[in-house]
Short mmCIF file of C-alpha atoms in Angstrom, two decimals:
data_model
loop_
_atom_site.label_atom_id
_atom_site.label_comp_id
_atom_site.label_asym_id
_atom_site.label_seq_id
_atom_site.Cartn_x
_atom_site.Cartn_y
_atom_site.Cartn_z
CA UNK A 142 -0.37 -0.05 0.29
CA UNK A 143 2.64 1.48 0.84
CA UNK A 144 5.34 1.98 -1.77
CA UNK A 145 4.32 4.07 -5.13
CA UNK A 146 3.40 6.54 -2.92
CA UNK A 147 7.04 7.31 -1.23
CA UNK A 148 8.42 7.36 -5.57
CA UNK A 149 7.51 11.43 -3.82
CA UNK A 150 10.21 10.71 -1.92
CA UNK A 151 12.36 9.19 -4.80
CA UNK A 152 11.81 12.16 -7.03
CA UNK A 153 13.18 14.41 -3.96
CA UNK A 154 16.70 12.34 -3.63
CA UNK A 155 16.60 12.64 -7.80
CA UNK A 156 16.23 16.06 -7.19
CA UNK A 157 19.00 16.59 -4.35
CA UNK A 158 21.90 14.13 -6.48
CA UNK A 159 20.81 15.41 -10.08
CA UNK A 160 24.02 17.76 -9.74
CA UNK A 161 26.50 16.03 -7.16
CA UNK A 162 27.80 13.40 -9.82
CA UNK A 163 28.00 15.70 -13.02
CA UNK A 164 29.67 17.79 -10.74
CA UNK A 165 33.47 15.47 -11.12
CA UNK A 166 32.88 15.50 -15.80
CA UNK A 167 34.45 17.47 -17.92
CA UNK A 168 32.12 16.82 -19.88
CA UNK A 169 29.18 19.13 -17.61
CA UNK A 170 32.06 21.63 -16.57
CA UNK A 171 32.99 22.21 -20.30
CA UNK A 172 29.71 22.08 -21.92
CA UNK A 173 28.47 24.57 -19.60
CA UNK A 174 31.32 26.88 -19.01
CA UNK A 175 30.66 26.19 -15.68
CA UNK A 176 34.04 27.61 -14.19
CA UNK A 177 32.52 29.27 -11.45
CA UNK A 178 30.96 29.65 -8.18
CA UNK A 179 28.33 32.18 -8.26
CA UNK A 180 26.80 30.55 -11.80
CA UNK A 181 27.11 26.81 -10.30
CA UNK A 182 25.59 28.46 -7.19
CA UNK A 183 22.59 29.38 -9.61
CA UNK A 184 22.11 26.80 -11.42
CA UNK A 185 21.90 24.26 -8.66
CA UNK A 186 19.43 26.34 -7.54
CA UNK A 187 17.29 26.33 -9.57
CA UNK A 188 15.15 22.78 -8.76
CA UNK A 189 14.90 24.00 -5.31
CA UNK A 190 13.86 27.48 -6.18
CA UNK A 191 11.56 26.06 -7.99
CA UNK A 192 10.42 23.67 -5.43
CA UNK A 193 9.43 26.33 -3.53
CA UNK A 194 6.76 27.75 -5.64
CA UNK A 195 5.68 23.95 -6.14
CA UNK A 196 5.16 23.93 -2.74
CA UNK A 197 3.40 26.50 -1.39
CA UNK A 198 0.64 26.08 -4.74
CA UNK A 199 0.66 22.58 -3.16
CA UNK A 200 -2.04 22.51 -0.95
CA UNK A 201 -4.22 24.87 -3.34
CA UNK A 202 -4.17 21.88 -5.64
CA UNK A 203 -3.93 19.19 -2.95
CA UNK A 204 -7.74 20.76 -0.99
CA UNK A 205 -8.80 21.07 -4.45
CA UNK A 206 -8.09 18.27 -6.57
CA UNK A 207 -7.35 15.71 -3.56
CA UNK A 208 -4.12 14.59 -2.38
CA UNK A 209 -4.12 11.08 -4.71
CA UNK A 210 -4.96 13.58 -7.96
CA UNK A 211 -1.80 15.55 -6.25
CA UNK A 212 0.57 13.60 -6.15
CA UNK A 213 -0.01 12.27 -9.81
CA UNK A 214 0.16 15.63 -11.89
CA UNK A 215 3.86 16.30 -9.52
CA UNK A 216 5.08 13.19 -11.29
CA UNK A 217 3.85 14.54 -14.81
CA UNK A 218 5.60 17.62 -13.46
CA UNK A 219 8.79 16.18 -13.26
CA UNK A 220 8.76 14.24 -15.89
CA UNK A 221 8.27 17.85 -18.65
CA UNK A 222 11.57 19.71 -16.37
CA UNK A 223 14.04 16.54 -16.48
CA UNK A 224 13.06 16.46 -20.36
CA UNK A 225 14.47 19.49 -20.83
CA UNK A 226 17.10 19.28 -18.60
CA UNK A 227 18.05 16.54 -20.94
CA UNK A 228 17.41 18.12 -23.99
CA UNK A 229 19.39 21.41 -22.52
CA UNK A 230 21.56 23.10 -24.50
CA UNK A 231 22.93 25.84 -22.47
CA UNK A 232 22.59 27.23 -19.16
CA UNK A 233 19.12 28.77 -19.88
CA UNK A 234 17.84 26.11 -21.33
CA UNK A 235 19.01 23.76 -17.56
CA UNK A 236 17.51 26.25 -15.52
CA UNK A 237 14.49 27.03 -17.03
CA UNK A 238 13.69 22.17 -17.47
CA UNK A 239 15.08 22.70 -13.47
CA UNK A 240 13.11 25.08 -12.51
CA UNK A 241 9.89 23.44 -14.01
CA UNK A 242 10.73 20.09 -12.37
CA UNK A 243 11.55 21.83 -9.02
CA UNK A 244 7.86 22.67 -8.51
CA UNK A 245 6.23 18.87 -9.78
CA UNK A 246 9.11 17.49 -6.44
CA UNK A 247 7.93 21.16 -4.14
CA UNK A 248 4.50 19.53 -4.57
CA UNK A 249 5.12 15.61 -4.01
CA UNK A 250 7.61 17.33 -0.79
CA UNK A 251 4.47 18.63 1.02
CA UNK A 252 1.40 16.28 0.22
CA UNK A 253 3.06 12.64 0.21
CA UNK A 254 3.64 13.13 3.51
CA UNK A 255 -0.17 14.67 4.09
CA UNK A 256 -1.54 11.62 2.18
CA UNK A 257 1.37 8.92 4.47
CA UNK A 258 -0.82 10.77 7.52
CA UNK A 259 -4.39 10.95 6.15
CA UNK A 260 -3.73 6.76 5.12
CA UNK A 261 -1.76 4.92 8.26
CA UNK A 262 -2.74 3.78 12.11
CA UNK A 263 -1.67 6.37 14.35
CA UNK A 264 0.63 3.85 16.14
CA UNK A 265 2.72 3.07 12.29
CA UNK A 266 2.27 7.02 11.60
CA UNK A 267 5.45 7.20 11.65
CA UNK A 268 7.02 4.61 10.65
CA UNK A 269 4.81 5.24 7.04
CA UNK A 270 5.57 9.01 7.04
CA UNK A 271 8.97 8.78 7.27
CA UNK A 272 9.28 6.05 4.64
CA UNK A 273 9.30 9.47 2.65
CA UNK A 274 13.40 9.80 4.52
CA UNK A 275 14.17 6.74 3.15
CA UNK A 276 12.99 7.61 -0.66
CA UNK A 277 14.25 10.34 -0.37
CA UNK A 278 17.65 8.09 0.51
CA UNK A 279 17.62 5.84 -2.34
CA UNK A 280 16.76 7.54 -4.71
CA UNK A 281 19.94 10.64 -3.73
CA UNK A 282 22.25 6.23 -4.32
CA UNK A 283 19.60 5.74 -6.59
CA UNK A 284 20.78 9.21 -9.61
CA UNK A 285 24.37 8.93 -8.44
CA UNK A 286 25.72 5.62 -8.99
CA UNK A 287 23.53 6.70 -12.39
CA UNK A 288 25.82 9.63 -12.48
CA UNK A 289 28.65 7.70 -11.96
CA UNK A 290 28.07 4.86 -14.60
CA UNK A 291 27.93 7.46 -17.32
CA UNK A 292 30.79 10.10 -16.24
CA UNK A 293 32.70 6.80 -17.59
CA UNK A 294 31.52 6.94 -20.85
CA UNK A 295 33.32 9.25 -23.14
CA UNK A 296 36.70 8.95 -22.35
CA UNK A 297 35.61 9.00 -18.68
CA UNK A 298 35.57 11.81 -16.11
CA UNK A 299 39.16 13.50 -16.69
CA UNK A 300 38.76 12.81 -20.76
CA UNK A 301 38.88 17.11 -21.81
CA UNK A 302 36.79 15.85 -24.78
CA UNK A 303 34.41 13.77 -22.35
CA UNK A 304 31.30 13.68 -24.34
CA UNK A 305 27.44 14.77 -23.03
CA UNK A 306 25.60 11.41 -22.18
CA UNK A 307 27.77 11.56 -19.44
CA UNK A 308 25.12 14.04 -18.18
CA UNK A 309 21.87 13.92 -20.41
CA UNK A 310 21.65 9.84 -19.21
CA UNK A 311 21.26 9.97 -15.68
CA UNK A 312 18.76 12.74 -16.40
CA UNK A 313 16.89 10.98 -18.94
CA UNK A 314 16.72 8.47 -16.74
CA UNK A 315 14.46 10.13 -14.52
CA UNK A 316 11.66 9.84 -16.02
CA UNK A 317 11.31 6.65 -14.70
CA UNK A 318 10.63 6.98 -11.66
CA UNK A 319 7.85 9.25 -11.96
CA UNK A 320 6.15 7.59 -14.44
CA UNK A 321 5.79 4.35 -12.60
CA UNK A 322 4.45 7.32 -9.51
CA UNK A 323 2.02 8.80 -12.52
CA UNK A 324 0.80 5.55 -13.02
CA UNK A 325 0.16 3.51 -10.42
CA UNK A 326 -1.71 6.11 -8.08
CA UNK A 327 -4.51 5.00 -10.42
CA UNK A 328 -4.66 2.38 -7.94
CA UNK A 329 -4.65 4.23 -5.23
CA UNK A 330 -7.42 5.33 -2.92
CA UNK A 331 -8.22 8.62 -1.86
CA UNK A 332 -8.04 9.68 1.70
CA UNK A 333 -10.23 9.01 3.81
CA UNK A 334 -10.52 12.71 5.52
CA UNK A 335 -9.69 14.20 2.24
CA UNK A 336 -13.22 12.71 1.04
CA UNK A 337 -14.59 13.50 5.09
CA UNK A 338 -14.20 16.99 3.83
CA UNK A 339 -15.35 16.47 0.82
CA UNK A 340 -18.50 15.05 2.78
CA UNK A 341 -17.96 12.18 0.17
CA UNK A 342 -19.20 9.85 3.34
CA UNK A 343 -19.70 6.07 2.16
CA UNK A 344 -16.49 6.24 0.44
CA UNK A 345 -13.82 7.48 3.43
CA UNK A 346 -15.39 4.71 5.82
CA UNK A 347 -15.72 2.64 2.31
CA UNK A 348 -10.92 3.37 2.69
CA UNK A 349 -10.91 3.20 6.22
CA UNK A 350 -12.00 -0.25 6.40
CA UNK A 351 -9.81 -1.42 3.52
CA UNK A 352 -7.24 0.50 5.94
CA UNK A 353 -8.37 -0.64 9.14
CA UNK A 354 -10.65 -3.12 9.28
CA UNK A 355 -10.06 -5.56 6.61
CA UNK A 356 -13.18 -4.36 4.60
CA UNK A 357 -15.33 -4.55 6.98
CA UNK A 358 -17.36 -1.44 7.73
CA UNK A 359 -18.97 -2.11 11.72
CA UNK A 360 -15.52 -3.24 12.94
CA UNK A 361 -15.13 -1.12 16.63
CA UNK A 362 -11.42 0.49 15.10
CA UNK A 363 -13.39 1.80 11.77
CA UNK A 364 -16.65 3.23 13.32
CA UNK A 365 -14.14 3.82 15.60
CA UNK A 366 -11.49 6.48 13.64
CA UNK A 367 -14.56 7.62 11.57
CA UNK A 368 -16.57 9.19 15.05
CA UNK A 369 -12.60 11.26 15.53
CA UNK A 370 -12.59 12.13 12.14
CA UNK A 371 -16.55 13.63 12.07
CA UNK A 372 -16.47 15.38 15.61
CA UNK A 373 -13.29 17.05 14.77
CA UNK A 374 -14.28 18.07 11.03
CA UNK A 375 -17.42 19.56 12.77
CA UNK A 376 -15.86 21.02 15.54
CA UNK A 377 -13.69 22.79 12.69
CA UNK A 378 -16.91 24.38 10.54
CA UNK A 379 -18.22 25.32 14.37
CA UNK A 380 -15.82 27.45 14.43
CA UNK A 381 -15.87 28.93 11.70
CA UNK A 382 -12.28 29.81 10.34
CA UNK A 383 -11.08 30.36 6.67
CA UNK A 384 -8.69 28.25 6.67
CA UNK A 385 -6.13 30.96 6.38
CA UNK A 386 -7.49 32.83 8.86
CA UNK A 387 -6.96 29.62 11.59
CA UNK A 388 -3.55 29.63 10.27
CA UNK A 389 -2.59 32.96 12.15
CA UNK A 390 -5.17 32.58 15.51
CA UNK A 391 -2.54 32.55 18.13
CA UNK A 392 -2.87 28.66 18.47
CA UNK A 393 -2.39 27.30 15.63
CA UNK A 394 0.63 29.53 15.21
CA UNK A 395 2.34 28.21 17.53
CA UNK A 396 2.36 25.24 15.49
CA UNK A 397 2.66 26.94 12.26
CA UNK A 398 6.04 28.04 13.67
CA UNK A 399 7.31 25.14 14.43
CA UNK A 400 6.70 22.75 11.19
CA UNK A 401 8.19 26.31 9.46
CA UNK A 402 11.06 25.88 11.03
CA UNK A 403 11.67 22.44 11.91
CA UNK A 404 11.79 22.12 7.95
CA UNK A 405 14.25 24.80 8.48
CA UNK A 406 16.76 23.35 10.95
CA UNK A 407 16.92 20.33 8.39
CA UNK A 408 18.94 22.96 6.52
CA UNK A 409 20.76 24.71 8.78
CA UNK A 410 21.86 21.23 9.56
CA UNK A 411 23.66 21.00 6.86
CA UNK A 412 22.90 18.09 6.15
CA UNK A 413 22.36 19.03 2.36
CA UNK A 414 25.15 20.90 1.98
CA UNK A 415 27.13 17.49 2.01
CA UNK A 416 24.15 16.13 -0.52
CA UNK A 417 25.45 19.06 -3.96
CA UNK A 418 28.58 19.73 -3.03
CA UNK A 419 30.22 16.43 -1.40
CA UNK A 420 32.16 15.64 -4.05
CA UNK A 421 34.14 19.77 -3.41
CA UNK A 422 34.67 18.13 0.47
CA UNK A 423 35.88 14.93 -0.75
CA UNK A 424 38.53 17.37 -3.31
CA UNK A 425 39.24 19.65 -0.43
CA UNK A 426 40.00 17.06 1.59
CA UNK A 427 42.70 15.36 -0.44
CA UNK A 428 40.39 12.44 -1.59
CA UNK A 429 42.28 10.65 -5.47
CA UNK A 430 38.67 9.45 -5.73
CA UNK A 431 35.82 12.53 -4.13
CA UNK A 432 33.18 10.36 -7.02
CA UNK A 433 33.60 6.64 -5.14
CA UNK A 434 34.61 8.01 -1.77
CA UNK A 435 31.22 10.24 -2.28
CA UNK A 436 29.40 7.48 -2.84
CA UNK A 437 29.98 5.03 0.77
CA UNK A 438 28.37 8.30 2.11
CA UNK A 439 25.02 7.94 0.08
CA UNK A 440 25.16 3.96 1.56
CA UNK A 441 25.53 4.91 4.70
CA UNK A 442 22.21 7.70 4.74
CA UNK A 443 20.07 4.35 2.81
CA UNK A 444 20.60 2.34 5.47
CA UNK A 445 21.25 3.47 9.02
CA UNK A 446 17.81 5.55 7.57
CA UNK A 447 15.94 2.14 7.91
CA UNK A 448 16.57 1.97 12.09
CA UNK A 449 14.58 5.17 12.45
CA UNK A 450 11.82 4.06 10.28
CA UNK A 451 11.71 1.00 12.25
CA UNK A 452 12.40 2.57 15.76
CA UNK A 453 10.52 5.85 15.52
CA UNK A 454 7.34 4.85 17.29
CA UNK A 455 9.65 3.51 19.57
CA UNK A 456 11.36 5.83 20.65
CA UNK A 457 9.18 9.33 19.63
CA UNK A 458 9.45 12.46 17.90
CA UNK A 459 11.54 14.41 20.40
CA UNK A 460 14.50 12.35 21.04
CA UNK A 461 15.75 12.25 17.83
CA UNK A 462 15.24 15.72 17.95
CA UNK A 463 17.51 16.56 20.90
CA UNK A 464 20.01 13.48 19.96
CA UNK A 465 20.17 14.50 16.25
CA UNK A 466 20.80 18.26 16.90
CA UNK A 467 23.56 17.99 19.44
CA UNK A 468 25.53 15.35 17.87
CA UNK A 469 26.07 17.06 13.98
CA UNK A 470 26.41 19.68 16.08
CA UNK A 471 29.49 17.88 17.98
CA UNK A 472 31.03 16.22 14.39
CA UNK A 473 30.97 19.72 12.20
CA UNK A 474 33.28 21.73 15.53
CA UNK A 475 35.00 18.62 15.49
CA UNK A 476 35.23 18.77 10.87
CA UNK A 477 35.82 22.33 11.42
CA UNK A 478 38.98 22.08 13.39
CA UNK A 479 40.61 19.75 11.33
CA UNK A 480 39.85 22.02 8.59
CA UNK A 481 41.68 25.55 10.72
CA UNK A 482 44.70 23.58 11.57
CA UNK A 483 46.11 21.28 8.49
CA UNK A 484 44.67 22.75 5.57
CA UNK A 485 46.00 25.19 3.56
CA UNK A 486 44.93 27.47 0.80
CA UNK A 487 44.68 25.81 -1.82
CA UNK A 488 47.80 26.40 -4.62
CA UNK A 489 46.10 25.36 -7.62
CA UNK A 490 48.66 22.97 -9.48
CA UNK A 491 46.33 20.37 -9.57
CA UNK A 492 43.65 21.90 -12.31
CA UNK A 493 41.05 19.61 -11.00
CA UNK A 494 40.11 21.61 -7.88
CA UNK A 495 40.31 24.28 -9.09
CA UNK A 496 36.57 25.45 -7.73
CA UNK A 497 37.74 25.22 -4.16
CA UNK A 498 39.66 27.58 -1.54
CA UNK A 499 41.80 25.00 0.69
CA UNK A 500 42.64 22.38 0.76
CA UNK A 501 44.95 19.60 3.00
CA UNK A 502 47.21 18.22 1.01
CA UNK A 503 50.51 15.23 2.84
CA UNK A 504 48.12 14.57 5.50
CA UNK A 505 46.43 10.88 5.20
CA UNK A 506 45.59 10.99 8.82
CA UNK A 507 43.44 14.31 8.92
CA UNK A 508 42.26 13.49 5.59
CA UNK A 509 41.46 10.74 6.46
CA UNK A 510 39.51 12.24 10.13
CA UNK A 511 37.65 14.50 7.97
CA UNK A 512 35.88 12.01 5.20
CA UNK A 513 34.68 9.44 8.62
CA UNK A 514 33.57 12.99 10.64
CA UNK A 515 31.45 13.40 7.14
CA UNK A 516 30.32 9.59 6.94
CA UNK A 517 28.91 10.09 10.22
CA UNK A 518 27.58 13.65 10.17
CA UNK A 519 25.33 12.33 7.61
CA UNK A 520 24.64 8.59 9.16
CA UNK A 521 23.12 10.59 12.43
CA UNK A 522 21.63 13.43 10.16
CA UNK A 523 19.86 9.51 8.52
CA UNK A 524 18.84 8.29 12.23
CA UNK A 525 17.91 11.87 13.67
CA UNK A 526 16.33 14.46 12.02
CA UNK A 527 16.16 12.17 8.42
CA UNK A 528 12.32 10.89 9.06
CA UNK A 529 11.52 13.01 11.87
CA UNK A 530 11.61 16.79 10.02
CA UNK A 531 9.24 14.99 7.42
CA UNK A 532 7.18 12.91 9.75
CA UNK A 533 6.36 15.72 12.52
CA UNK A 534 4.48 18.45 10.30
CA UNK A 535 2.43 15.90 9.01
CA UNK A 536 1.08 15.13 11.49
CA UNK A 537 0.09 18.15 13.85
CA UNK A 538 -2.34 20.11 12.33
CA UNK A 539 -5.98 19.16 11.94
CA UNK A 540 -7.58 18.25 8.19
CA UNK A 541 -9.00 22.32 8.38
CA UNK A 542 -5.12 24.43 7.16
CA UNK A 543 -3.79 20.85 6.73
CA UNK A 544 -2.28 21.03 3.40
CA UNK A 545 -1.82 24.73 3.82
CA UNK A 546 0.49 24.39 6.95
CA UNK A 547 2.47 21.27 5.63
CA UNK A 548 2.98 23.17 2.19
CA UNK A 549 4.46 26.62 4.53
CA UNK A 550 6.56 23.71 6.22
CA UNK A 551 8.11 22.42 3.09
CA UNK A 552 8.14 25.63 1.46
CA UNK A 553 10.63 26.93 4.49
CA UNK A 554 12.81 22.95 3.59
CA UNK A 555 13.41 24.14 -0.16
CA UNK A 556 13.51 28.52 0.43
CA UNK A 557 16.77 27.63 2.49
CA UNK A 558 17.58 24.26 0.18
CA UNK A 559 17.20 27.34 -2.37
CA UNK A 560 19.77 29.88 -0.26
CA UNK A 561 21.90 27.08 0.45
CA UNK A 562 22.68 25.76 -2.57
CA UNK A 563 23.71 29.00 -4.62
CA UNK A 564 25.31 30.69 -1.51
CA UNK A 565 27.52 27.06 -0.13
CA UNK A 566 30.40 27.15 -3.29
CA UNK A 567 31.26 31.15 -2.99
CA UNK A 568 30.71 30.08 1.34
CA UNK A 569 33.58 27.78 0.60
CA UNK A 570 35.78 29.73 -1.59
CA UNK A 571 35.61 33.20 0.25
CA UNK A 572 35.45 30.98 4.35
CA UNK A 573 36.10 27.54 3.60
CA UNK A 574 36.69 25.93 6.61
CA UNK A 575 34.51 28.14 9.15
CA UNK A 576 31.67 27.14 6.85
CA UNK A 577 31.45 24.17 9.26
CA UNK A 578 31.42 25.79 13.04
CA UNK A 579 28.55 28.43 11.15
CA UNK A 580 26.50 24.89 10.06
CA UNK A 581 27.47 23.85 14.09
CA UNK A 582 25.84 26.77 15.83
CA UNK A 583 23.11 26.23 13.93
CA UNK A 584 22.45 23.52 15.15
CA UNK A 585 23.70 24.23 18.51
CA UNK A 586 20.08 26.51 18.29
CA UNK A 587 17.83 23.63 16.59
CA UNK A 588 18.74 21.79 20.02
CA UNK A 589 17.71 24.72 22.25
CA UNK A 590 14.71 25.18 20.52
CA UNK A 591 13.07 21.88 20.21
CA UNK A 592 14.37 21.06 23.62
CA UNK A 593 11.28 24.66 24.13
CA UNK A 594 8.90 24.38 21.59
CA UNK A 595 8.15 20.34 20.26
CA UNK A 596 6.37 17.92 22.03
CA UNK A 597 6.39 13.84 21.61
CA UNK A 598 3.57 12.91 18.99
CA UNK A 599 3.81 9.38 18.99
CA UNK A 600 0.86 7.17 19.66
CA UNK A 601 -1.44 10.28 19.14
CA UNK A 602 -3.96 10.46 16.83
CA UNK A 603 -4.36 13.43 13.89
CA UNK A 604 -7.83 14.55 15.58
CA UNK A 605 -5.96 14.18 19.33
CA UNK A 606 -3.05 16.57 17.93
CA UNK A 607 -5.18 19.51 19.43
CA UNK A 608 -4.72 18.85 22.86
CA UNK A 609 -1.06 18.22 23.03
CA UNK A 610 -0.59 21.22 21.46
CA UNK A 611 -2.98 22.95 23.40
CA UNK A 612 -3.21 21.60 26.92
CA UNK A 613 -1.09 23.76 28.56
CA UNK A 614 1.47 21.53 29.53
CA UNK A 615 5.89 22.41 28.49
CA UNK A 616 6.73 20.82 25.54
CA UNK A 617 9.39 18.60 27.99
CA UNK A 618 6.40 17.37 29.56
CA UNK A 619 5.31 13.75 29.61
CA UNK A 620 1.61 13.89 28.18
CA UNK A 621 -0.72 11.26 29.18
CA UNK A 622 -0.20 7.80 27.90
CA UNK A 623 -2.84 6.02 25.57
CA UNK A 624 -5.18 7.53 23.12
CA UNK A 625 -9.37 8.58 22.69
CA UNK A 626 -9.19 5.66 19.91
CA UNK A 627 -8.20 3.20 22.17
CA UNK A 628 -10.76 3.93 24.26
CA UNK A 629 -13.88 4.93 21.63
CA UNK A 630 -12.27 2.02 20.27
CA UNK A 631 -12.76 -0.81 23.11
CA UNK A 632 -16.80 0.95 24.45
CA UNK A 633 -17.62 -0.17 21.11
CA UNK A 634 -16.16 -3.91 20.44
CA UNK A 635 -17.72 -3.19 24.50
CA UNK A 636 -21.01 -2.44 23.52
CA UNK A 637 -20.62 0.54 25.31
CA UNK A 638 -21.32 2.84 22.72
CA UNK A 639 -22.99 2.45 19.24
CA UNK A 640 -22.31 4.40 15.86
CA UNK A 641 -23.99 4.47 13.15
CA UNK A 642 -21.57 3.89 9.55
CA UNK A 643 -23.39 6.50 7.25
CA UNK A 644 -23.68 3.35 4.96
CA UNK A 645 -26.40 2.33 6.34
CA UNK A 646 -28.31 4.98 7.38
CA UNK A 647 -28.80 9.01 7.50
CA UNK A 648 -29.91 10.24 10.39
CA UNK A 649 -27.67 8.26 13.00
CA UNK A 650 -26.91 7.67 16.37
CA UNK A 651 -23.59 7.56 18.41
CA UNK A 652 -25.74 6.66 22.65
CA UNK A 653 -24.10 4.30 24.46
CA UNK A 654 -23.39 4.11 28.73
CA UNK A 655 -19.37 5.42 29.31
CA UNK A 656 -17.50 6.01 33.20
CA UNK A 657 -19.33 9.42 33.89
CA UNK A 658 -21.92 8.43 32.89
CA UNK A 659 -24.51 8.57 28.78
CA UNK A 660 -23.13 9.72 25.96
CA UNK A 661 -25.75 10.35 23.32
CA UNK A 662 -25.65 12.73 20.03
CA UNK A 663 -27.33 12.82 17.54
CA UNK A 664 -26.38 13.04 13.84
CA UNK A 665 -28.33 15.08 10.84
CA UNK A 666 -27.94 13.37 7.45
CA UNK A 667 -23.82 13.20 6.44
CA UNK A 668 -24.34 14.95 3.32
CA UNK A 669 -23.76 14.22 -0.31
CA UNK A 670 -23.28 10.21 -1.05
CA UNK A 671 -19.47 9.38 -3.84
#
């Protein structure tokens, strides 16, 4: 049920890796005449710039046409952008292609986590949504190795007369997962929460029954989840505020700001610097084969994301934020210190190192230490912030504003992604090792912010997030264990509570006896049938 949607995350990974492998080839450098840090920064930043626009537009697409259709639209736009990139005859068309493809990635990277969060059981929601990050790591790895293999065409990456196949082949191949995503999504249901918001109740409960009740509409878990969704939507409608106005209300603004900040810190932590420009980092460390050495980093990123996927719902979100920020801060401070002590200005005796200004020469121990610290940094991110930074924003908002709020948080990711993609080459050139110190300080700030502002959300339904955030408890104070959905399911199963599904009656009731007394709420007609 989850293999096809996560290909949307794979597109994000292809995006991140779409430049890293070709940077070390003569065909790309000479064909596009990329010999300046600002020019390369502009080309790299074009895709996250398009993704920023796509993320902001995604909520309007997803709310109008459904989450499923929004993902399909994103796949088609990615294919169009990849075709433009593959056929590029100069920097202008390449930039346009990257912007178009980026728009598709912006939509997919926003809506896929929402779709996953809305169809997943609360017990494994973290695992399901974090598959987005695992797909990203696979996309990075696969695209990088495609580029690495293609770099040997036309005489190899060092041949000044290397043909354009070295970069056209990888950019053409990346249309394949998007095509699979587009076709595959036809076989997946629409989000039951989106269907309910559109008053398509019969279809909504049918989807819930298939996903969580083995097709049984009267399964206690199905009826309990239906009741939770119905009550939450009724509350939203009674409140009367528009979704845009609700975003700015003080109680929601805290959550919106938190989601935006989490995606900001995920970028300012420095991981995508290690992904976009890993070849430059390995070259600066004095590595003789930076393309191959960098590939190990991508493999670690894939492998070490898996433990977080398996145990995120057991470990919780909050501990991973705190441990990740602290660990990455220490590793970056250490890397910067080694670069400062053992590095030196680039003497420019090697033409392959023309893009960097600071190198470690004839210091094998220091070179190995920088490479090892780079691997450790990516490993820590993969286990902690990688999956959690996608899971948390997708689950903390009510249905009425979820798409818009997540689009803002994802737009934050892409805005900082774009800024860093453009700024890092000149930063590496002008302040070299000091750049590591800056990103280390950002991780320290993220640690403090997450400690003060991010409460634990594991084990709670999407409809219970108001209680998590509006209870008055401090973020570091533990909340009550268990879930309201579990209690409701037990009441239904015991026969103390009766829930009439919309397919069974146009008018029903929820009545029963609980420990606190009588519970009986009349339901009027649920609305139109699908």
